[in-house]
């Protein structure tokens, strides 16, 4: 069996695939709780994998995770997980074997979305606890010179804005992500309100929720319109927990569709993910089989 794991800021999703299948055969999800320490996380991950693989070692394995990941599988920095220079691949090899790779979660998701649509140039944006983006150029993941291409969550959109998990002020995700919305509401009301509830209140026009969410959608829409124009992609795909709320997502999509730069021959598809469960693990199954061979490889 092949094993794919998506380590998110909030949840970790583990999936196994039969060797001749592209569909998930079984999966488990648990809370990442990275603040409890990496060793505790690894224990929970190992026990989930033992259950799913029935004690066997995987044929190939792939892990995608939040944060910048270099070609040696080191997580250089993940503000959302609190990991810095973590040699993740080195730590996984004794558990799962040599045939594995580590990739950024948004890059993996972008790869899955581009492969399934058979498009050359695509950006995948995840709107969740944080905000991230993966870029596929000429059907390949674009990682950038410092393995941090697409880190739009930490681009500054309001210099004196709210403090971000990276320590700076006014990053996109401090304003427009799930945690960003919750923190802004906490600052104003002193109340801890779940993001899903904030979006519901906003849709009902209740202040300050409506104002905060409306502003977030405009800032996000503006930045993604610029992304579409800078990269000149065929398709931009939105995914992640926040896209379950149509009110928020629709405002962002409408802004992009209305405002991207028109050339006579230019049409950009603004779409939602087709993978409701997890596009990161689908990207990883394509990536590991491209590298090591097997069904689904190109
Ligand atoms: Zn930041």
GROMACS .gro file of C-alpha atoms and ligand atoms in nm:
model
  299
    1UNK     CA    1   0.000   0.000   0.000
    2UNK     CA    2   0.103   0.362  -0.054
    3UNK     CA    3   0.071   0.610   0.232
    4UNK     CA    4  -0.007   0.983   0.206
    5UNK     CA    5  -0.027   1.222   0.499
    6UNK     CA    6  -0.139   1.585   0.515
    7UNK     CA    7  -0.018   1.762   0.831
    8UNK     CA    8  -0.234   2.072   0.869
    9UNK     CA    9  -0.222   2.343   1.134
   10UNK     CA   10  -0.541   2.206   1.292
   11UNK     CA   11  -0.586   1.851   1.164
   12UNK     CA   12  -0.371   1.572   1.022
   13UNK     CA   13  -0.524   1.351   0.754
   14UNK     CA   14  -0.375   1.007   0.685
   15UNK     CA   15  -0.477   0.805   0.377
   16UNK     CA   16  -0.370   0.473   0.230
   17UNK     CA   17  -0.406   0.372  -0.134
   18UNK     CA   18  -0.402   0.022  -0.280
   19UNK     CA   19  -0.101  -0.003  -0.511
   20UNK     CA   20  -0.311  -0.015  -0.832
   21UNK     CA   21  -0.569   0.244  -0.725
   22UNK     CA   22  -0.591   0.622  -0.740
   23UNK     CA   23  -0.876   0.631  -0.488
   24UNK     CA   24  -0.824   0.639  -0.111
   25UNK     CA   25  -0.880   0.294   0.033
   26UNK     CA   26  -0.900   0.400   0.399
   27UNK     CA   27  -0.822   0.712   0.601
   28UNK     CA   28  -0.808   0.863   0.949
   29UNK     CA   29  -0.799   1.216   1.081
   30UNK     CA   30  -0.675   1.348   1.415
   31UNK     CA   31  -0.596   1.683   1.574
   32UNK     CA   32  -0.238   1.792   1.498
   33UNK     CA   33  -0.190   1.976   1.829
   34UNK     CA   34   0.167   2.070   1.739
   35UNK     CA   35   0.192   2.279   2.057
   36UNK     CA   36   0.214   1.951   2.255
   37UNK     CA   37   0.553   1.886   2.092
   38UNK     CA   38   0.673   1.696   1.787
   39UNK     CA   39   0.733   1.366   1.973
   40UNK     CA   40   0.373   1.351   2.094
   41UNK     CA   41   0.254   1.427   1.741
   42UNK     CA   42   0.474   1.152   1.598
   43UNK     CA   43   0.333   0.897   1.843
   44UNK     CA   44  -0.024   0.974   1.733
   45UNK     CA   45   0.076   0.969   1.366
   46UNK     CA   46   0.252   0.634   1.401
   47UNK     CA   47  -0.042   0.468   1.572
   48UNK     CA   48  -0.283   0.593   1.300
   49UNK     CA   49  -0.048   0.458   1.030
   50UNK     CA   50  -0.009   0.121   1.204
   51UNK     CA   51  -0.389   0.086   1.211
   52UNK     CA   52  -0.435   0.186   0.845
   53UNK     CA   53  -0.142  -0.018   0.711
   54UNK     CA   54  -0.227  -0.313   0.939
   55UNK     CA   55   0.129  -0.314   1.071
   56UNK     CA   56   0.294  -0.331   0.726
   57UNK     CA   57   0.545  -0.079   0.585
   58UNK     CA   58   0.416   0.131   0.293
   59UNK     CA   59   0.551   0.075  -0.061
   60UNK     CA   60   0.592   0.454  -0.112
   61UNK     CA   61   0.500   0.739   0.118
   62UNK     CA   62   0.441   1.112   0.081
   63UNK     CA   63   0.386   1.379   0.343
   64UNK     CA   64   0.260   1.727   0.275
   65UNK     CA   65   0.260   1.992   0.543
   66UNK     CA   66   0.204   2.359   0.610
   67UNK     CA   67   0.521   2.568   0.576
   68UNK     CA   68   0.823   2.599   0.350
   69UNK     CA   69   0.985   2.262   0.269
   70UNK     CA   70   1.323   2.227   0.095
   71UNK     CA   71   1.433   1.956  -0.151
   72UNK     CA   72   1.583   1.748   0.134
   73UNK     CA   73   1.247   1.732   0.311
   74UNK     CA   74   1.337   1.980   0.585
   75UNK     CA   75   1.051   2.200   0.707
   76UNK     CA   76   1.235   2.532   0.703
   77UNK     CA   77   0.966   2.727   0.883
   78UNK     CA   78   0.601   2.671   0.954
   79UNK     CA   79   0.465   2.954   1.169
   80UNK     CA   80   0.128   2.779   1.194
   81UNK     CA   81   0.282   2.456   1.329
   82UNK     CA   82   0.569   2.623   1.518
   83UNK     CA   83   0.829   2.408   1.334
   84UNK     CA   84   1.166   2.549   1.231
   85UNK     CA   85   1.442   2.356   1.049
   86UNK     CA   86   1.267   2.029   1.125
   87UNK     CA   87   1.427   1.740   0.924
   88UNK     CA   88   1.090   1.575   0.863
   89UNK     CA   89   1.203   1.335   0.589
   90UNK     CA   90   1.496   1.214   0.801
   91UNK     CA   91   1.257   1.154   1.090
   92UNK     CA   92   1.008   0.965   0.871
   93UNK     CA   93   1.257   0.729   0.699
   94UNK     CA   94   1.312   0.498   1.002
   95UNK     CA   95   0.934   0.463   1.033
   96UNK     CA   96   0.820   0.435   0.671
   97UNK     CA   97   1.133   0.349   0.466
   98UNK     CA   98   1.350   0.529   0.209
   99UNK     CA   99   1.094   0.574  -0.071
  100UNK     CA  100   0.919   0.888   0.036
  101UNK     CA  101   0.901   1.263  -0.016
  102UNK     CA  102   0.791   1.574   0.171
  103UNK     CA  103   0.616   1.863  -0.001
  104UNK     CA  104   0.436   2.180   0.100
  105UNK     CA  105   0.063   2.111   0.140
  106UNK     CA  106  -0.054   2.382  -0.100
  107UNK     CA  107   0.196   2.273  -0.365
  108UNK     CA  108   0.064   1.917  -0.339
  109UNK     CA  109  -0.295   2.037  -0.366
  110UNK     CA  110  -0.213   2.259  -0.664
  111UNK     CA  111  -0.051   1.961  -0.835
  112UNK     CA  112  -0.364   1.750  -0.780
  113UNK     CA  113  -0.596   2.023  -0.913
  114UNK     CA  114  -0.378   2.085  -1.221
  115UNK     CA  115  -0.340   1.712  -1.297
  116UNK     CA  116  -0.709   1.637  -1.279
  117UNK     CA  117  -0.796   1.937  -1.502
  118UNK     CA  118  -0.501   1.878  -1.734
  119UNK     CA  119  -0.407   2.248  -1.726
  120UNK     CA  120  -0.056   2.390  -1.759
  121UNK     CA  121  -0.066   2.689  -1.525
  122UNK     CA  122  -0.274   2.691  -1.208
  123UNK     CA  123  -0.280   2.851  -0.864
  124UNK     CA  124  -0.445   2.674  -0.571
  125UNK     CA  125  -0.538   2.886  -0.269
  126UNK     CA  126  -0.632   2.735   0.063
  127UNK     CA  127  -0.849   2.945   0.291
  128UNK     CA  128  -0.843   2.782   0.631
  129UNK     CA  129  -0.686   2.842   0.975
  130UNK     CA  130  -0.416   3.015   0.766
  131UNK     CA  131  -0.394   3.108   0.398
  132UNK     CA  132  -0.153   2.946   0.155
  133UNK     CA  133  -0.106   2.902  -0.216
  134UNK     CA  134   0.053   2.643  -0.444
  135UNK     CA  135   0.161   2.725  -0.799
  136UNK     CA  136   0.188   2.492  -1.097
  137UNK     CA  137   0.376   2.631  -1.398
  138UNK     CA  138   0.408   2.425  -1.717
  139UNK     CA  139   0.256   2.130  -1.527
  140UNK     CA  140   0.529   2.137  -1.260
  141UNK     CA  141   0.525   2.269  -0.904
  142UNK     CA  142   0.696   2.607  -0.883
  143UNK     CA  143   0.884   2.618  -0.552
  144UNK     CA  144   1.080   2.942  -0.593
  145UNK     CA  145   1.441   3.017  -0.501
  146UNK     CA  146   1.382   2.973  -0.128
  147UNK     CA  147   1.109   2.707  -0.138
  148UNK     CA  148   0.852   2.965  -0.038
  149UNK     CA  149   0.674   3.057  -0.363
  150UNK     CA  150   0.306   3.116  -0.304
  151UNK     CA  151   0.335   3.214   0.064
  152UNK     CA  152   0.060   3.472   0.020
  153UNK     CA  153  -0.061   3.423   0.378
  154UNK     CA  154   0.241   3.623   0.493
  155UNK     CA  155   0.232   3.901   0.236
  156UNK     CA  156   0.164   4.232   0.406
  157UNK     CA  157  -0.160   4.388   0.285
  158UNK     CA  158  -0.210   4.642   0.566
  159UNK     CA  159   0.116   4.767   0.723
  160UNK     CA  160  -0.043   4.864   1.055
  161UNK     CA  161  -0.290   4.576   1.058
  162UNK     CA  162  -0.333   4.301   1.317
  163UNK     CA  163  -0.034   4.098   1.441
  164UNK     CA  164   0.028   3.773   1.252
  165UNK     CA  165   0.157   3.432   1.372
  166UNK     CA  166   0.487   3.521   1.195
  167UNK     CA  167   0.532   3.819   1.428
  168UNK     CA  168   0.472   4.093   1.172
  169UNK     CA  169   0.171   4.317   1.126
  170UNK     CA  170  -0.095   4.315   0.856
  171UNK     CA  171  -0.026   3.986   0.681
  172UNK     CA  172  -0.310   3.860   0.460
  173UNK     CA  173  -0.386   3.570   0.692
  174UNK     CA  174  -0.402   3.793   1.000
  175UNK     CA  175  -0.694   3.965   0.824
  176UNK     CA  176  -0.867   3.710   0.601
  177UNK     CA  177  -0.799   3.357   0.740
  178UNK     CA  178  -1.016   3.170   0.989
  179UNK     CA  179  -0.781   3.242   1.279
  180UNK     CA  180  -0.735   3.599   1.157
  181UNK     CA  181  -1.111   3.663   1.162
  182UNK     CA  182  -1.141   3.508   1.508
  183UNK     CA  183  -0.853   3.717   1.646
  184UNK     CA  184  -0.993   4.041   1.505
  185UNK     CA  185  -1.336   3.971   1.657
  186UNK     CA  186  -1.168   3.887   1.991
  187UNK     CA  187  -0.981   4.221   1.981
  188UNK     CA  188  -1.308   4.412   1.933
  189UNK     CA  189  -1.555   4.216   2.146
  190UNK     CA  190  -1.329   4.030   2.394
  191UNK     CA  191  -1.523   3.715   2.297
  192UNK     CA  192  -1.385   3.395   2.146
  193UNK     CA  193  -1.620   3.328   1.855
  194UNK     CA  194  -1.572   3.036   1.617
  195UNK     CA  195  -1.501   3.133   1.258
  196UNK     CA  196  -1.807   2.949   1.122
  197UNK     CA  197  -2.028   3.152   1.360
  198UNK     CA  198  -1.852   3.476   1.262
  199UNK     CA  199  -1.933   3.409   0.895
  200UNK     CA  200  -2.297   3.329   0.978
  201UNK     CA  201  -2.334   3.652   1.180
  202UNK     CA  202  -2.168   3.844   0.896
  203UNK     CA  203  -2.412   3.701   0.644
  204UNK     CA  204  -2.698   3.816   0.867
  205UNK     CA  205  -2.553   4.168   0.860
  206UNK     CA  206  -2.464   4.175   1.231
  207UNK     CA  207  -2.182   4.416   1.325
  208UNK     CA  208  -1.890   4.408   1.385
  209UNK     CA  209  -1.887   4.064   1.215
  210UNK     CA  210  -2.024   4.192   0.884
  211UNK     CA  211  -1.772   4.476   0.855
  212UNK     CA  212  -1.471   4.258   0.944
  213UNK     CA  213  -1.571   3.980   0.702
  214UNK     CA  214  -1.658   4.218   0.420
  215UNK     CA  215  -1.322   4.394   0.453
  216UNK     CA  216  -1.139   4.059   0.465
  217UNK     CA  217  -1.311   3.940   0.146
  218UNK     CA  218  -1.222   4.261  -0.038
  219UNK     CA  219  -0.854   4.245   0.065
  220UNK     CA  220  -0.837   3.877  -0.027
  221UNK     CA  221  -1.018   3.933  -0.358
  222UNK     CA  222  -0.779   4.214  -0.448
  223UNK     CA  223  -0.469   4.008  -0.372
  224UNK     CA  224  -0.595   3.704  -0.566
  225UNK     CA  225  -0.683   3.921  -0.865
  226UNK     CA  226  -0.323   4.040  -0.864
  227UNK     CA  227  -0.204   3.678  -0.842
  228UNK     CA  228  -0.413   3.587  -1.147
  229UNK     CA  229  -0.265   3.876  -1.343
  230UNK     CA  230   0.096   3.835  -1.227
  231UNK     CA  231   0.112   3.460  -1.300
  232UNK     CA  232  -0.129   3.458  -1.597
  233UNK     CA  233  -0.277   3.123  -1.491
  234UNK     CA  234  -0.545   2.924  -1.675
  235UNK     CA  235  -0.724   2.849  -1.351
  236UNK     CA  236  -0.731   2.960  -0.990
  237UNK     CA  237  -0.883   2.711  -0.746
  238UNK     CA  238  -1.009   2.794  -0.398
  239UNK     CA  239  -1.019   2.527  -0.128
  240UNK     CA  240  -0.997   2.488   0.250
  241UNK     CA  241  -1.247   2.504   0.535
  242UNK     CA  242  -1.356   2.866   0.479
  243UNK     CA  243  -1.482   2.786   0.127
  244UNK     CA  244  -1.760   2.580   0.286
  245UNK     CA  245  -1.918   2.919   0.356
  246UNK     CA  246  -2.060   3.040   0.025
  247UNK     CA  247  -2.119   3.396   0.144
  248UNK     CA  248  -1.748   3.457   0.204
  249UNK     CA  249  -1.624   3.257  -0.097
  250UNK     CA  250  -1.876   3.413  -0.337
  251UNK     CA  251  -1.761   3.766  -0.246
  252UNK     CA  252  -1.400   3.669  -0.319
  253UNK     CA  253  -1.482   3.485  -0.644
  254UNK     CA  254  -1.702   3.772  -0.768
  255UNK     CA  255  -1.424   4.023  -0.705
  256UNK     CA  256  -1.168   3.822  -0.902
  257UNK     CA  257  -1.403   3.749  -1.195
  258UNK     CA  258  -1.503   4.116  -1.219
  259UNK     CA  259  -1.157   4.269  -1.182
  260UNK     CA  260  -0.885   4.062  -1.346
  261UNK     CA  261  -0.710   4.231  -1.637
  262UNK     CA  262  -0.887   4.161  -1.965
  263UNK     CA  263  -0.692   4.074  -2.277
  264UNK     CA  264  -0.896   3.984  -2.586
  265UNK     CA  265  -0.790   3.618  -2.564
  266UNK     CA  266  -0.769   3.584  -2.188
  267UNK     CA  267  -1.022   3.382  -1.989
  268UNK     CA  268  -0.942   3.273  -1.636
  269UNK     CA  269  -1.141   3.000  -1.462
  270UNK     CA  270  -1.210   3.076  -1.098
  271UNK     CA  271  -1.317   2.748  -0.942
  272UNK     CA  272  -1.361   2.565  -0.614
  273UNK     CA  273  -1.170   2.249  -0.529
  274UNK     CA  274  -1.314   1.927  -0.665
  275UNK     CA  275  -1.165   1.738  -0.371
  276UNK     CA  276  -1.394   1.794  -0.076
  277UNK     CA  277  -1.200   1.554   0.147
  278UNK     CA  278  -0.834   1.644   0.095
  279UNK     CA  279  -0.654   1.755  -0.221
  280UNK     CA  280  -0.307   1.743  -0.053
  281UNK     CA  281  -0.300   1.363  -0.024
  282UNK     CA  282  -0.423   1.327  -0.385
  283UNK     CA  283  -0.134   1.548  -0.497
  284UNK     CA  284   0.107   1.337  -0.293
  285UNK     CA  285  -0.011   1.008  -0.449
  286UNK     CA  286   0.050   1.158  -0.797
  287UNK     CA  287   0.390   1.297  -0.691
  288UNK     CA  288   0.526   0.979  -0.530
  289UNK     CA  289   0.413   0.763  -0.823
  290UNK     CA  290   0.560   1.011  -1.073
  291UNK     CA  291   0.889   0.972  -0.887
  292UNK     CA  292   0.896   0.604  -0.793
  293UNK     CA  293   0.657   0.457  -1.055
  294UNK     CA  294   0.311   0.300  -1.036
  295UNK     CA  295  -0.049   0.368  -1.133
  296UNK     CA  296  -0.129   0.738  -1.169
  297UNK     CA  297   0.225   0.830  -1.276
  298UNK     CA  298   0.279   1.041  -1.587
  299LIG    ZN1  299   0.254   3.666   0.871
   0.00000   0.00000   0.00000
